[in-house]
Each structure stands twice: as structure tokens, then as C-alpha cells.
PDB file of C-alpha atoms in Angstrom:
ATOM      1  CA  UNK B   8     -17.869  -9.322   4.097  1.00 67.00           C
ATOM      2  CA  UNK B   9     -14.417  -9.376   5.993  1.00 75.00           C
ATOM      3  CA  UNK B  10     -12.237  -6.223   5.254  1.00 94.00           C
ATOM      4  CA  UNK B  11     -10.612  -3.230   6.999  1.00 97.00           C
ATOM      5  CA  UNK B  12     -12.609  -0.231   8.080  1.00 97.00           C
ATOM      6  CA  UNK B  13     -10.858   3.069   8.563  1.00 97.00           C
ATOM      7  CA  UNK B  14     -13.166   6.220  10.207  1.00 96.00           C
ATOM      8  CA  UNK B  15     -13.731   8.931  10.202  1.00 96.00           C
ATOM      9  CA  UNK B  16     -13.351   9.606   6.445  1.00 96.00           C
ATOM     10  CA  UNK B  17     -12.040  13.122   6.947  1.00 96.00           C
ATOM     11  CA  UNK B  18     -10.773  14.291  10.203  1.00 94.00           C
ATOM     12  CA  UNK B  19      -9.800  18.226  10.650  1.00 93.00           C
ATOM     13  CA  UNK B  20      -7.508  19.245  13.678  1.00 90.00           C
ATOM     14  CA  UNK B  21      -7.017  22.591  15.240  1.00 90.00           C
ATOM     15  CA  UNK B  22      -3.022  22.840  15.692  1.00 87.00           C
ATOM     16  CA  UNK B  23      -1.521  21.412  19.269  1.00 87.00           C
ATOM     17  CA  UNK B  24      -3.820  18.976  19.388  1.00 91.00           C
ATOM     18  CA  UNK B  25      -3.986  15.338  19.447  1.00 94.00           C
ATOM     19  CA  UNK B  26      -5.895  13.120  17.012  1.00 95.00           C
ATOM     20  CA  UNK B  27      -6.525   9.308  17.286  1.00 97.00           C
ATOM     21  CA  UNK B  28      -7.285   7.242  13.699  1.00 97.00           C
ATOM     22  CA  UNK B  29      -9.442   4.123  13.861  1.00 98.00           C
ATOM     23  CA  UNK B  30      -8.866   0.670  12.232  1.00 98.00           C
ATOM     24  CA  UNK B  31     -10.454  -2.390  12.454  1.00 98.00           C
ATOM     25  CA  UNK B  32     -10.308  -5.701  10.698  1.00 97.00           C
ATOM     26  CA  UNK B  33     -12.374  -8.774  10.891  1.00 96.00           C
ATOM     27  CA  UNK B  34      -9.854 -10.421   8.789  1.00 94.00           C
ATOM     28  CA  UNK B  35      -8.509 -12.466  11.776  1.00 93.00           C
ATOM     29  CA  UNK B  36      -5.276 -10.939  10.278  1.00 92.00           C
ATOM     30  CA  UNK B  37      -2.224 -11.131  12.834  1.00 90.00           C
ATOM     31  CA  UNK B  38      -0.456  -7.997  10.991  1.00 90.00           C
ATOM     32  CA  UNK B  39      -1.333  -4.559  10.746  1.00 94.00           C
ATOM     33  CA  UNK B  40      -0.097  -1.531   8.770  1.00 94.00           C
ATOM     34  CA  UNK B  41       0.228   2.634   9.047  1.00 97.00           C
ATOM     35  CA  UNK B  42       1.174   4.381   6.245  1.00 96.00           C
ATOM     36  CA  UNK B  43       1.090   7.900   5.282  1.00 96.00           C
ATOM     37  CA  UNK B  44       0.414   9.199   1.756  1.00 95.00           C
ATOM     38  CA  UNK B  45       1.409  12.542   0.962  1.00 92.00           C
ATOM     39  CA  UNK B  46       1.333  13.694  -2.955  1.00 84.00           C
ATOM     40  CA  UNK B  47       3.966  12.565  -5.263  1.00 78.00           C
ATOM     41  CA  UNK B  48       5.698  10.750  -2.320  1.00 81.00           C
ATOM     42  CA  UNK B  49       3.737   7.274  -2.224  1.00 88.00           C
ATOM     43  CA  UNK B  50       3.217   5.375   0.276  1.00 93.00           C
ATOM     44  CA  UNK B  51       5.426   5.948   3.893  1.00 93.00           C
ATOM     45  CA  UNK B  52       5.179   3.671   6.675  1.00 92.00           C
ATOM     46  CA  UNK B  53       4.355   4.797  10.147  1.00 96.00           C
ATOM     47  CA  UNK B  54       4.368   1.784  12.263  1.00 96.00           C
ATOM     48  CA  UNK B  55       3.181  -2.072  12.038  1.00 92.00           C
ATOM     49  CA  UNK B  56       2.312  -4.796  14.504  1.00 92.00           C
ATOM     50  CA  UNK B  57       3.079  -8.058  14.167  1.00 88.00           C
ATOM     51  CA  UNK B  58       0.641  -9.318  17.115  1.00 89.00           C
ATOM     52  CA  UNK B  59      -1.230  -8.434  19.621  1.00 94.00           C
ATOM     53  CA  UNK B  60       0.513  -5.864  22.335  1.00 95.00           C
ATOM     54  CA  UNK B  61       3.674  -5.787  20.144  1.00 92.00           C
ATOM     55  CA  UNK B  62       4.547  -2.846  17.784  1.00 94.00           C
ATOM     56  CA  UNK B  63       7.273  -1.298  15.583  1.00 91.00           C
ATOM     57  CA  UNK B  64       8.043   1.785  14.722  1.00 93.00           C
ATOM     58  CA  UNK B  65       8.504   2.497  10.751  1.00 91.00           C
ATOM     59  CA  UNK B  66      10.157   4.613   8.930  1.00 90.00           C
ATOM     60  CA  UNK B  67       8.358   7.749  10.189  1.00 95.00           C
ATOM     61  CA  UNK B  68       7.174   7.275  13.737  1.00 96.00           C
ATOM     62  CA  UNK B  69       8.092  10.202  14.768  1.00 96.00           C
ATOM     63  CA  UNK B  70       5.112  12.507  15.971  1.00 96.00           C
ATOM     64  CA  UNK B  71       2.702   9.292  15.834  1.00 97.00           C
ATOM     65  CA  UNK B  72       1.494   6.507  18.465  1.00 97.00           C
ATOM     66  CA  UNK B  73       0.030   3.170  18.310  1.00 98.00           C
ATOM     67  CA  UNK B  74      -1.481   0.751  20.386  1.00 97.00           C
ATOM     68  CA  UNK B  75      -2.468  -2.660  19.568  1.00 97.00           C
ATOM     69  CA  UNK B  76      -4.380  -4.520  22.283  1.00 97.00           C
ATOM     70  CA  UNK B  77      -7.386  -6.257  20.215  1.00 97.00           C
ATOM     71  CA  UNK B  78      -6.486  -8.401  17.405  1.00 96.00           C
ATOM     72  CA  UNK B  79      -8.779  -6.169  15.370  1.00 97.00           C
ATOM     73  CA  UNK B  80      -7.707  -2.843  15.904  1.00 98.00           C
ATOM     74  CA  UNK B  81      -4.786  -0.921  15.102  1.00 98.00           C
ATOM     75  CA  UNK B  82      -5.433   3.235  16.180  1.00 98.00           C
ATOM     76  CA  UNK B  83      -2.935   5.685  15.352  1.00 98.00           C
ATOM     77  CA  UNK B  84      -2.700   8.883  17.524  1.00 97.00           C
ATOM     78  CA  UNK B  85      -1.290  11.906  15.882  1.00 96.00           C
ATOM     79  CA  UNK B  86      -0.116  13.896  18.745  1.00 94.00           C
ATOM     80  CA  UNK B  87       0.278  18.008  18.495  1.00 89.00           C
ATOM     81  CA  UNK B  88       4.551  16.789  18.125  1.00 88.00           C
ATOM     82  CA  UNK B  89       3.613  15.812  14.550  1.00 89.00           C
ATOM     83  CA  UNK B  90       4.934  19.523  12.839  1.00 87.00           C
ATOM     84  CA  UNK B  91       3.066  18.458   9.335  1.00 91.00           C
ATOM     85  CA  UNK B  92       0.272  16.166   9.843  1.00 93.00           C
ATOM     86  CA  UNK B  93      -2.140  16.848   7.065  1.00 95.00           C
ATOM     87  CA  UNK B  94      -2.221  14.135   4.440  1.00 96.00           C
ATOM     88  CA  UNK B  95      -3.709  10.746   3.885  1.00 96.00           C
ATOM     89  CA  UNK B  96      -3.522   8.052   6.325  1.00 97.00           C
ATOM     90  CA  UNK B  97      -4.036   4.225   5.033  1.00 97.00           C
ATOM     91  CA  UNK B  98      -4.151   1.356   7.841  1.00 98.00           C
ATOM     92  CA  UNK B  99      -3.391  -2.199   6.157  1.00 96.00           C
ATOM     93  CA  UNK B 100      -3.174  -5.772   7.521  1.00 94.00           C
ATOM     94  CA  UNK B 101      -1.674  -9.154   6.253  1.00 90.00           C
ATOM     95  CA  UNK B 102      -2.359 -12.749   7.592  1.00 83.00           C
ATOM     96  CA  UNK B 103       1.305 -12.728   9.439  1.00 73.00           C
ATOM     97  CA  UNK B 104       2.676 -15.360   6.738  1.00 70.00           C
ATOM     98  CA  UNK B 105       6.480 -14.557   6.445  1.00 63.00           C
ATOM     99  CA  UNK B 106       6.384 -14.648   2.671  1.00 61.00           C
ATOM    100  CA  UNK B 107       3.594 -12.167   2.263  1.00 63.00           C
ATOM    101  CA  UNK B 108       2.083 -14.258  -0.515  1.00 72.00           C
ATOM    102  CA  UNK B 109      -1.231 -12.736   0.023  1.00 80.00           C
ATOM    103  CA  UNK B 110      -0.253  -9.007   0.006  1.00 87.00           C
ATOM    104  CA  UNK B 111      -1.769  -6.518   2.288  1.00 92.00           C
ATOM    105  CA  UNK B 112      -5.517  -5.500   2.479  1.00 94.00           C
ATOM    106  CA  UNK B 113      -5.880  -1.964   2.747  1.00 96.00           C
ATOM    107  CA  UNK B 114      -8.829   0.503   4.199  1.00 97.00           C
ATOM    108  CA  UNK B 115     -10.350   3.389   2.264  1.00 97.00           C
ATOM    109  CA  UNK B 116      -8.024   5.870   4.106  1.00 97.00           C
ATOM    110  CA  UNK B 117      -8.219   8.924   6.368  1.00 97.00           C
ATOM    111  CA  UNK B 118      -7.812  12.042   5.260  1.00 96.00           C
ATOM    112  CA  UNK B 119      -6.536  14.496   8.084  1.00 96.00           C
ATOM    113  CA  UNK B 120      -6.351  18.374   7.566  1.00 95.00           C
ATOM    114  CA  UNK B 121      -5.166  21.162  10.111  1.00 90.00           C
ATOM    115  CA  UNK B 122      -7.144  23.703  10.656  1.00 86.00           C
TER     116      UNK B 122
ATOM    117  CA  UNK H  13      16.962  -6.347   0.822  1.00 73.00           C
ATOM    118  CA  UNK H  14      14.328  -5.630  -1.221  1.00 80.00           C
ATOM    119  CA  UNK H  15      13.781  -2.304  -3.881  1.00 87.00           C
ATOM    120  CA  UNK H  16      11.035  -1.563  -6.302  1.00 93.00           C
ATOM    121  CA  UNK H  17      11.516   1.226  -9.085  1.00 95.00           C
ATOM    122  CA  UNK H  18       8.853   2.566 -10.813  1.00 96.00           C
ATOM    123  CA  UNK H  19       9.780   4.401 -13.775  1.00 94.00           C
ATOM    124  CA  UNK H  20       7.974   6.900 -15.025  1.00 93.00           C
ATOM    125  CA  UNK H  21       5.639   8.863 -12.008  1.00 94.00           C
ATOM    126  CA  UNK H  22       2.735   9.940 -14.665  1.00 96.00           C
ATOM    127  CA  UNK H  23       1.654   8.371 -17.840  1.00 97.00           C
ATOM    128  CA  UNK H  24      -0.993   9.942 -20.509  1.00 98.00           C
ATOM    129  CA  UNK H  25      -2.596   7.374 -22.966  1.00 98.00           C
ATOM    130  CA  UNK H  26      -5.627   7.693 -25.381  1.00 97.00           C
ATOM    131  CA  UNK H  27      -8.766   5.750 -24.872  1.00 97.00           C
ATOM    132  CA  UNK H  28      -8.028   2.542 -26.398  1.00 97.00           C
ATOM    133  CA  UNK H  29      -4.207   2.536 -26.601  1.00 98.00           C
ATOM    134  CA  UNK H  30      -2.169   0.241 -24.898  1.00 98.00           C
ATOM    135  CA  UNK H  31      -1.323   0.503 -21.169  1.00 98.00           C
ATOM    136  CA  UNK H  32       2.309   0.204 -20.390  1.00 98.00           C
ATOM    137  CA  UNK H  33       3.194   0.803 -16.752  1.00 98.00           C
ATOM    138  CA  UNK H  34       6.877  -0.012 -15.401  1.00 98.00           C
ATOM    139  CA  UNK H  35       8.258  -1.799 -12.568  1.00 97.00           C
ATOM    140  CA  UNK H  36      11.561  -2.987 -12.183  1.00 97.00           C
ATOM    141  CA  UNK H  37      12.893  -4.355  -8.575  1.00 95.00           C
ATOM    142  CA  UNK H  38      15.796  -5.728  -6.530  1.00 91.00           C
ATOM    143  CA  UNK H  39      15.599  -8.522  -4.217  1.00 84.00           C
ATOM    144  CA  UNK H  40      17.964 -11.243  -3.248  1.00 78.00           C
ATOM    145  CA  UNK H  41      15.257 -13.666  -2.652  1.00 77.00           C
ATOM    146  CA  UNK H  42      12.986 -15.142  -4.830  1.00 79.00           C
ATOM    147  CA  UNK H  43      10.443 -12.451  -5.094  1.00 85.00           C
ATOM    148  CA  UNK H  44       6.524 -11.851  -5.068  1.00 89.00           C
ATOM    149  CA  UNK H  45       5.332  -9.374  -6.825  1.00 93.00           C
ATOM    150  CA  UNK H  46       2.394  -7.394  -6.498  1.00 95.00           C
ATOM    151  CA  UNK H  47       0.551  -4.967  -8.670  1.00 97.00           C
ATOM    152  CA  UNK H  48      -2.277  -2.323  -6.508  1.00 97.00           C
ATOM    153  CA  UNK H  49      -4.506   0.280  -7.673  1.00 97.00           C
ATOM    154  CA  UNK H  50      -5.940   3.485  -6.144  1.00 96.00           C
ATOM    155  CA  UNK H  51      -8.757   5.582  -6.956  1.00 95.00           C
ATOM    156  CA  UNK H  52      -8.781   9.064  -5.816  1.00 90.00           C
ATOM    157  CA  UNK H  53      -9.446   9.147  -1.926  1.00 88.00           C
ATOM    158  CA  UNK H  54      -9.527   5.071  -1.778  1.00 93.00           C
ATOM    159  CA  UNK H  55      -7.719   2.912  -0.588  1.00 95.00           C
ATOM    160  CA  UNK H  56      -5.880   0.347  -2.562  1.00 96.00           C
ATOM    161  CA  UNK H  57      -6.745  -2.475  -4.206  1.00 96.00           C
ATOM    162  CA  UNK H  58      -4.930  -5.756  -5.500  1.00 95.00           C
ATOM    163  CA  UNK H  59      -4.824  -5.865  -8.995  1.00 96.00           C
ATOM    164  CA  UNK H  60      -2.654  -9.248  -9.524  1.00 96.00           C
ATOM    165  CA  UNK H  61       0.150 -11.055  -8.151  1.00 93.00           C
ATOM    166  CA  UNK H  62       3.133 -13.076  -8.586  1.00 93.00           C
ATOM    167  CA  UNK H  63       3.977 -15.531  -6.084  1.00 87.00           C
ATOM    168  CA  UNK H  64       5.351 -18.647  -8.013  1.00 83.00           C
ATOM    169  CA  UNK H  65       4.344 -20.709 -11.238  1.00 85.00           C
ATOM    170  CA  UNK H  66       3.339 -19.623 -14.534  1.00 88.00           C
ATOM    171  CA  UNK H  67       5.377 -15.907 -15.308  1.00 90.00           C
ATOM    172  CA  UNK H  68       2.254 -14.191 -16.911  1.00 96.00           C
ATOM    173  CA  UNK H  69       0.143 -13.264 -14.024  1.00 96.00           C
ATOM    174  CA  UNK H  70      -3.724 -11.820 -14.732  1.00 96.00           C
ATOM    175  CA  UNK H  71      -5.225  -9.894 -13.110  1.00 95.00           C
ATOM    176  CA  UNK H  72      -8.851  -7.659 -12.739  1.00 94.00           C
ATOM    177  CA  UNK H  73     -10.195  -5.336 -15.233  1.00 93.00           C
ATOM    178  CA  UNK H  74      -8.247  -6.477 -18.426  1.00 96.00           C
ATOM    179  CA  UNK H  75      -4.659  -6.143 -16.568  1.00 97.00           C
ATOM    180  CA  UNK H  76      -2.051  -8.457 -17.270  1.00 97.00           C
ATOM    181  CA  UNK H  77       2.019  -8.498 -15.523  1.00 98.00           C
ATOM    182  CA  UNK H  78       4.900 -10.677 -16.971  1.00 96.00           C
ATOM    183  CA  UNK H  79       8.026 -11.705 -14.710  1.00 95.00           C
ATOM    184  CA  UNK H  80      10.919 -11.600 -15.852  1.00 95.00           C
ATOM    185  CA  UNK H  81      13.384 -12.628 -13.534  1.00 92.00           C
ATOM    186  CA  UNK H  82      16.560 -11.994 -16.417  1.00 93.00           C
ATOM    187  CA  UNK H  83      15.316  -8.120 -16.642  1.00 94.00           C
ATOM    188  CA  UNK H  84      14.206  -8.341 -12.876  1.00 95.00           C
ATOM    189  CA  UNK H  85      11.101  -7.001 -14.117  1.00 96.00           C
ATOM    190  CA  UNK H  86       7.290  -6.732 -13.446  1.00 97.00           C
ATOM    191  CA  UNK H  87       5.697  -4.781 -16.067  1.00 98.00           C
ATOM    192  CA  UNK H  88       1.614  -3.950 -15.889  1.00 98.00           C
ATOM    193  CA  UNK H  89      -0.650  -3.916 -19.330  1.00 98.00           C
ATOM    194  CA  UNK H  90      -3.334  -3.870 -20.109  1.00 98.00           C
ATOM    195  CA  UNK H  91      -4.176  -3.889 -24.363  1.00 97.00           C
ATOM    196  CA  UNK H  92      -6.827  -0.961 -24.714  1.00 97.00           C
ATOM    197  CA  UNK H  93      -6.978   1.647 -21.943  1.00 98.00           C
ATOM    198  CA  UNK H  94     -10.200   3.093 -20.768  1.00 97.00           C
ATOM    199  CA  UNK H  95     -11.402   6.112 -19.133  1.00 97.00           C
ATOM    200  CA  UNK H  96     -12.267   4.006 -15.559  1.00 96.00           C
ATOM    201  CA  UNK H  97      -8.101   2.707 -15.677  1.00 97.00           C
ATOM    202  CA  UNK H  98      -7.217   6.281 -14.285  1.00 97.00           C
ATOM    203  CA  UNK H  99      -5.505   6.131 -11.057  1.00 97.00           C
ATOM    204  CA  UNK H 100      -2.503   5.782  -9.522  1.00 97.00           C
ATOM    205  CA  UNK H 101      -0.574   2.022  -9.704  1.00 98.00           C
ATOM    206  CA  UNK H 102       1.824   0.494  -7.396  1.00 97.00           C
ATOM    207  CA  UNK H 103       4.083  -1.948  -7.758  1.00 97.00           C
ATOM    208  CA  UNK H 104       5.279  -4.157  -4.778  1.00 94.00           C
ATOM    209  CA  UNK H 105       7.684  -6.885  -3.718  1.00 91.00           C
ATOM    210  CA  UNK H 106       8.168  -9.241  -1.384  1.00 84.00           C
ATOM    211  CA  UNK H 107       9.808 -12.407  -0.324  1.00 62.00           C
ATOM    212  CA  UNK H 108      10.535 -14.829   2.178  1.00 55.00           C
ATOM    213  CA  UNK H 109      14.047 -14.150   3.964  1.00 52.00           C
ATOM    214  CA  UNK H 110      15.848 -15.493   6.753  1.00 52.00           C
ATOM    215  CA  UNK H 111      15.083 -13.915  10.291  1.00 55.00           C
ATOM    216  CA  UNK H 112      13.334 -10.853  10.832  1.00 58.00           C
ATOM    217  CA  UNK H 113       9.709  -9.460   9.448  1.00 64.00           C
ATOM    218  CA  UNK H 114       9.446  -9.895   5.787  1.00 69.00           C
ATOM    219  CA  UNK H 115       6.707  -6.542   4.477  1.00 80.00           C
ATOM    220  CA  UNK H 116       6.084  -4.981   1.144  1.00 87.00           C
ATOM    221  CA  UNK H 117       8.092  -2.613   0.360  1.00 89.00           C
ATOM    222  CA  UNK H 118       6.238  -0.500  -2.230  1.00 92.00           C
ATOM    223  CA  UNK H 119       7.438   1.903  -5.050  1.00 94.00           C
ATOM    224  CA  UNK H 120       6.446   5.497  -5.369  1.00 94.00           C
ATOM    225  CA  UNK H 121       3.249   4.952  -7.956  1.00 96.00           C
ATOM    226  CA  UNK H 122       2.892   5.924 -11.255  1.00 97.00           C
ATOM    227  CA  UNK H 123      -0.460   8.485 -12.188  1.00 96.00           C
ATOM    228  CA  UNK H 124      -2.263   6.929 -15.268  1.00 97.00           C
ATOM    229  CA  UNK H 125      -4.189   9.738 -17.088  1.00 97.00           C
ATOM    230  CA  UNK H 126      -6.511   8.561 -20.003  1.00 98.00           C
ATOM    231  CA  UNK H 127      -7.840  10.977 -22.357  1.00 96.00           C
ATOM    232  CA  UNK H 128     -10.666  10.662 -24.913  1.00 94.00           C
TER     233      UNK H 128
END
């Protein structure tokens, strides 16, 4: 079955260090999603790719890196600049259309902790 | 632009009461609309959408959205809540513009408790 896959589940990190989040898709889904979930605060997003080797930075980039050279994988690197990094990370992707008719497909999330 | 208000962030019904959850938005395009659930520690899932056509949109498990474009809003139902419907619910919007990247923008959830 085509979806996203997020690992690992649950990630702890020792302060000052960096972290790298996996997502994949076999969706054949141009777009792709990072959002950050903290409690009561919904759903924030980190960065997003429209296509391969092209990325753009959200509405909370800052801290957080992305690459994008495989269609089918999206990783986000929390780096040790990142002052409050625990919560819930979701990676999403979309089929590119401009209308977004078919809404985003999510993962099952990350959760990071510091330690 | 696009905005999506959720009113209400938690909402406490009995088994077997209705299920009213709240979405009003803002958008100066035609919109889509888009209704996701989340379990704890999951990731979410499409519950229904609105794209174009008929206004009353179903969805899975029993939930049901009407559009109303005069009220500009997107309310989720469902007629008798049960103990599985707990989770959190958001409500999304889209819709095609000219230029630039057209995403979701999502609003901040509503928690749906169901007691016995």
C-alpha cells in the first residue's frame, strides 16, 4: 500500500546535538510537508518542497534543515540551534496539484524528547 | 488569503449525543475544505472533503460536513457520538489562487472527549 513512513517513532536527544527525521513516500507525490505539533498549538509548519532539490522555509524554520534530493524523501535535521525541540514532528505530502483537491497525506509522526 | 477558525478547542459529549464540531473560514477563492482526524500519537487522517458539487459532504465513520458558503462555514457531525470518535479534529482550507504555492492552511483543532 502507498503511504508516508515516518521513523523512528520516538527519538530522544541529549542537548547540543543534532538530530535528522526520516520521511519517505511511495506516493509519487511531488510535494512534501514538516510540521511541528506542540500541545494546544496545532499544527506549525517547518518547511515544504515543492520538487525535487527545491525547498521553502515555513513559518518556523528556524533551528531546522531540510534536504530534498529523492522524490521520496523529505529528512528534517534538528540541529543543537533549535532552543525547544521536544514535541511532535508530522511529515506530509500532496500530489503538487495547485488546488490541493486531494489534501495532504500525513505519516504517523515523530515524537522527539531532550534528554 | 486563506483563514480557518475553529471555535471551541475542547468539546465533552455523552455516548450517543450528537457531535457538533465548528469550523468557520476566510478565503477569497472558492474554497476546499477539508475535515482530518488524529488519534493520540498518529498521524492524521482525512475524514471528508469539499472540493465542488453537492454542499453535504460524507465522510468515514458516521461523519457528515455541510458548506455553507453564506455563513462561510464547514461544520463536522456526526448524529450519535461514540467512545472510538475521541480525538482531536481539524479543519482545513484550500483553494486555487493566482501565482504562488497554494497549501492547507489548517486551524488549531478542537479535542473531542466522549464520556459514557
Amino acid at each position: 500500500d502507498g503511504g508516508i513512513t515516518q521513523s523512528p517513532k520516538y527519538l530522544f536527544r541529549k542537548e547540543g546535538q543534532n538530530v535528522t527525521l526520516s520521511c519517505e513516500q511511495n506516493l509519487n507525490h511531488d510535494a512534501m510537508y514538516w510540521y511541528r505539533q506542540d500541545p494546544g498549538q496545532g499544527l506549525r509548519l517547518i518547511y515544504y518542497s515543492q520538487i525535487v532539490n527545491d525547498f521553502q522555509k515555513g513559518d518556523i524554520a528556524e533551528g531546522y534543515s531540510v534536504s530534498r534530493e529523492k522524490k521520496e524523501s523529505f529528512p528534517l535535521t534538528v540541529t543543537s540551534a533549535q532552543k525547544n525541540p521536544t514535541a511532535f514532528y508530522l511529515c506530509a505530502s500532496d500530489d503538487g496539484r495547485r488546488d490541493r483537491t486531494n489534501g495532504y497525506t500525513f505519516g504517523s509522526g515523530t515524537r522527539l524528547t531532550v534528554v | 488569503a486563506q483563514s480557518v477558525t475553529q471555535l471551541g478547542s475542547h468539546v465533552s459529549v455523552s455516548e450517543g449525543a450528537l457531535v457538533l464540531l465548528r469550523c468557520n473560514y476566510s478565503s477569497s477563492v472558492p474554497p476546499y475544505l477539508f475535515w482530518y482526524v488524529q488519534y493520540p500519537n498518529q498521524g492524521l487522517q482525512l475524514l471528508l472533503k469539499y472540493t465542488t458539487g453537492a454542499t453535504l459532504v460524507k465522510g468515514i465513520n458516521g461523519f457528515e460536513a455541510e458548506f455553507k458558503k453564506s455563513e462561510t462555514s464547514f461544520h463536522l457531525t456526526k448524529p450519535s457520538a461514540h467512545m472510538s470518535d475521541a480525538a482531536e479534529y481539524f479543519c482545513a482550507v484550500s483553494g486555487l489562487s493566482s501565482g504562488g504555492y497554494n497549501k492547507l492552511i489548517f486551524g488549531a483543532g478542537t479535542r473531542l472527549a466522549v464520556h459514557p
